[in-house]
PDB file of C-alpha atoms in Angstrom:
ATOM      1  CA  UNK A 899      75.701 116.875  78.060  1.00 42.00           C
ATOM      2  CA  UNK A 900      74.071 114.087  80.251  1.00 47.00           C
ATOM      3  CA  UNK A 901      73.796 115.495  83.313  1.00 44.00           C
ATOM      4  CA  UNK A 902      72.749 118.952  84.298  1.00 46.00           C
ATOM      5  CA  UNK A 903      74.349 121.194  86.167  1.00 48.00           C
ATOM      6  CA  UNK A 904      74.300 121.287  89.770  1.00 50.00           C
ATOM      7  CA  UNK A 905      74.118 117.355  89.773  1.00 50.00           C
ATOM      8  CA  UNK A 906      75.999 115.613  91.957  1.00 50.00           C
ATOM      9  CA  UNK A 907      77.859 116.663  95.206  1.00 48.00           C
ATOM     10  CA  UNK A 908      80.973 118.625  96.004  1.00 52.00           C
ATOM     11  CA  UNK A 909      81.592 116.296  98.523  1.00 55.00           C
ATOM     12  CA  UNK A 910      81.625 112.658  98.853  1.00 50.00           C
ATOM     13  CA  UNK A 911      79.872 112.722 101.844  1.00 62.00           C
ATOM     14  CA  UNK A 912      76.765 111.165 100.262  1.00 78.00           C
ATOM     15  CA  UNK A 913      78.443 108.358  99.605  1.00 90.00           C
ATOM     16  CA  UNK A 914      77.857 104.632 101.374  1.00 92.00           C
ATOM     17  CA  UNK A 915      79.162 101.456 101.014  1.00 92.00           C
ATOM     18  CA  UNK A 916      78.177  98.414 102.641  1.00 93.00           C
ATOM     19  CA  UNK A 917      79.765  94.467 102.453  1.00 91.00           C
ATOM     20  CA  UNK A 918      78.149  91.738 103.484  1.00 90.00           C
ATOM     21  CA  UNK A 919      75.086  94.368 105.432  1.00 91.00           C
ATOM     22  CA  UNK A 920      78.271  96.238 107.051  1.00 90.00           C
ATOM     23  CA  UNK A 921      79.343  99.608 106.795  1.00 91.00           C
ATOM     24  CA  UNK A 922      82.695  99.931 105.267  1.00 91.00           C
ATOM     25  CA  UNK A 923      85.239 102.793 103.978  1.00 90.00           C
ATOM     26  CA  UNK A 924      86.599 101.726 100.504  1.00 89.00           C
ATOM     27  CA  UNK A 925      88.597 104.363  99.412  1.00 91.00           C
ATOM     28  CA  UNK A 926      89.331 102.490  95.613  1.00 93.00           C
ATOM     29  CA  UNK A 927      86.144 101.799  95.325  1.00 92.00           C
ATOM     30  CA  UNK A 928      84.509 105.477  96.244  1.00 93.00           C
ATOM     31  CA  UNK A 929      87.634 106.474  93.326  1.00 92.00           C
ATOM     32  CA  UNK A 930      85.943 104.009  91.255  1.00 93.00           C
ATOM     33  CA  UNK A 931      82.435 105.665  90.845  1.00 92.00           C
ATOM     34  CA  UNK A 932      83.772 109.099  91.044  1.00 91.00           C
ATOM     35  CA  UNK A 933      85.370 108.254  88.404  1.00 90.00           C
ATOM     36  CA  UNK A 934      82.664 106.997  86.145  1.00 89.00           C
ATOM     37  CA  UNK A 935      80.377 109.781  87.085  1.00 88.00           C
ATOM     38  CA  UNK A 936      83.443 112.120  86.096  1.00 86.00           C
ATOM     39  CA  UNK A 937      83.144 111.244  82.075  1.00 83.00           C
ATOM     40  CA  UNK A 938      79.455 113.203  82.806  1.00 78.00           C
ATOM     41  CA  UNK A 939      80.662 115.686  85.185  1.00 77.00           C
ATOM     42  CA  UNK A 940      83.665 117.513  86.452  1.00 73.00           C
ATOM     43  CA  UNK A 941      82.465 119.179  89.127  1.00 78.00           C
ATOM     44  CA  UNK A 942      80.243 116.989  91.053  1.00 79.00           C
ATOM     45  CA  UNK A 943      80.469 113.648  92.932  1.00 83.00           C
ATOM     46  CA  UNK A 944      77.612 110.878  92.919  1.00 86.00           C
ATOM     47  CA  UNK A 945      74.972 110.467  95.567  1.00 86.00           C
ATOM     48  CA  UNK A 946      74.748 106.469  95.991  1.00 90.00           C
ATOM     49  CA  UNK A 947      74.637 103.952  98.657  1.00 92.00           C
ATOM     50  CA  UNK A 948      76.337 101.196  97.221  1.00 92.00           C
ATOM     51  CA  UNK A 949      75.231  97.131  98.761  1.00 93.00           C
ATOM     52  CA  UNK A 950      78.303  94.515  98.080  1.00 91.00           C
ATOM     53  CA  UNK A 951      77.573  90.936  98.933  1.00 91.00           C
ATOM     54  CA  UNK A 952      80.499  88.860  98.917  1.00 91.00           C
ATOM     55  CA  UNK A 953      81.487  85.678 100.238  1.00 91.00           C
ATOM     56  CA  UNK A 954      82.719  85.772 103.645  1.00 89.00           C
ATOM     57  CA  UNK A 955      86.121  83.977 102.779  1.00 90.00           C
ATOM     58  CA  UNK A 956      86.817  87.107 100.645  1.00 91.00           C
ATOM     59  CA  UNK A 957      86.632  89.393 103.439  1.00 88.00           C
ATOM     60  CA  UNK A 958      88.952  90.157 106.579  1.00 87.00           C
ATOM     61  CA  UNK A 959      87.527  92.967 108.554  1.00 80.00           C
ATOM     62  CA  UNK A 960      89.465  92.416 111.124  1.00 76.00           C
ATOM     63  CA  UNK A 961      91.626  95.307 110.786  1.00 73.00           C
ATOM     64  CA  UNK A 962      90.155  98.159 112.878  1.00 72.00           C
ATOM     65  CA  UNK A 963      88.168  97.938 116.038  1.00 75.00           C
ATOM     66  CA  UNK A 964      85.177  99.639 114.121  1.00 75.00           C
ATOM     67  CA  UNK A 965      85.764  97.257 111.490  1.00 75.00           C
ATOM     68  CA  UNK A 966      84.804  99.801 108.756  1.00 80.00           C
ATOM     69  CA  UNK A 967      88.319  99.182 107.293  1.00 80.00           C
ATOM     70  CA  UNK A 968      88.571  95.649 105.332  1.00 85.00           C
ATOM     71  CA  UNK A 969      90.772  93.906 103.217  1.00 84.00           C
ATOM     72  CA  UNK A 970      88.622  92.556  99.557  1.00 89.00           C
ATOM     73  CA  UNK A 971      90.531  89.386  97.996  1.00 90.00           C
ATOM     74  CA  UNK A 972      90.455  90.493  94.111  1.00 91.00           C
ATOM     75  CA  UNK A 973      89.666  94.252  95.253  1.00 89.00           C
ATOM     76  CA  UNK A 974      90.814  95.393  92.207  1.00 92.00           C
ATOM     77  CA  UNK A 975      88.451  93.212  90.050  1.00 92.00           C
ATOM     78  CA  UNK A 976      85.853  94.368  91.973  1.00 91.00           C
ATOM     79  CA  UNK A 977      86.963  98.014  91.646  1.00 93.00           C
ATOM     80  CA  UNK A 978      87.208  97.486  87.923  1.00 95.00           C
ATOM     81  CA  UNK A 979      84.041  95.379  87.737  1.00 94.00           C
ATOM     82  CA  UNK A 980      81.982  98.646  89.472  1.00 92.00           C
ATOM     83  CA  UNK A 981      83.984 101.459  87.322  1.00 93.00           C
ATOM     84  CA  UNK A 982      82.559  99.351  84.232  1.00 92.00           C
ATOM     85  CA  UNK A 983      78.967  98.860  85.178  1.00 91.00           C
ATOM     86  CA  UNK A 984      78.306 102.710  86.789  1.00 89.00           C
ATOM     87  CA  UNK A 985      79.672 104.017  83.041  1.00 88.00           C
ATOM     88  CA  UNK A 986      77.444 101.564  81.325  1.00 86.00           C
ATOM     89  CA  UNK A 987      74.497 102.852  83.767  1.00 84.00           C
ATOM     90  CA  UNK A 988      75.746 106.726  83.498  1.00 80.00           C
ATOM     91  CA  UNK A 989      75.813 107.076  79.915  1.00 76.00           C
ATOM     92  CA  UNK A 990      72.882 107.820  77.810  1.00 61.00           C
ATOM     93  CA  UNK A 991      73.401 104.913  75.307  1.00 60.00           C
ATOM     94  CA  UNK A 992      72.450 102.636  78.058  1.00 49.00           C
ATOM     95  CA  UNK A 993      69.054 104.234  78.780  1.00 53.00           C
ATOM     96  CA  UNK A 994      68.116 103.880  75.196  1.00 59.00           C
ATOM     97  CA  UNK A 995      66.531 101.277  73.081  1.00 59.00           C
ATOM     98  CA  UNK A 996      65.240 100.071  69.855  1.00 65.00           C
ATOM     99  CA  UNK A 997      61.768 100.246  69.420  1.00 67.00           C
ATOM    100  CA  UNK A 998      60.463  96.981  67.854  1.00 69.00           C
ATOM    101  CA  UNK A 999      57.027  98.100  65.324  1.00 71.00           C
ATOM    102  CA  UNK A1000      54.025  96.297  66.209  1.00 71.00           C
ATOM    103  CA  UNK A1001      52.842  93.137  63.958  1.00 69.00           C
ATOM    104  CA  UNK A1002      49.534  94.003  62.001  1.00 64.00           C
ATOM    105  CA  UNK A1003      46.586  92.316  63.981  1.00 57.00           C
TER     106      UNK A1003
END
């Protein structure tokens, strides 16, 4: 098992996203790296605070006064793109290497 128990959080509520050094809910993309960290463990949702920084021609967040709520041209590229990379950093294959033996001095 690669994480222990009591890892994680029941909640999401430890959970932050930000685009472009703005605050944002992104509901596929919270899915996203719940589901990664699920393959490790059921139970428990990731900590993370999570930095995107797009171009600005990709964004509209113009849909809410808050502006918390956006619209992501290729969302679900990115979506995919982030579900890929947190279950290449989750696993334990990815935090292992081959050790290379020294040359003879």
């Amino acid at each position: 098992r690669a994480v222990a128990d009591g890892v994680g959080r029941a909640e999401g509520d430890r959970q932050f996203f930000f685009v472009n050094g703005r605050p944002v809910d992104i509901p596929k993309l919270a899915r996203a790296a719940n589901d990664a960290w699920r393959r490790l463990e059921l139970k428990h949702k990731p900590a993370l605070i999570l930095e995107f920084t797009l171009d600005r021609t990709e964004v509209d967040v113009n849909l809410a006064p808050d502006k918390r709520e956006l619209v992501i041209e290729r969302e679900d590229s990115l979506v995919a793109a982030l579900k890929d990379l947190l279950t290449n950093l989750w696993t334990t294959d990815a935090r292992s290497f081959t050790a290379t033996p020294l040359l003879p001095l």
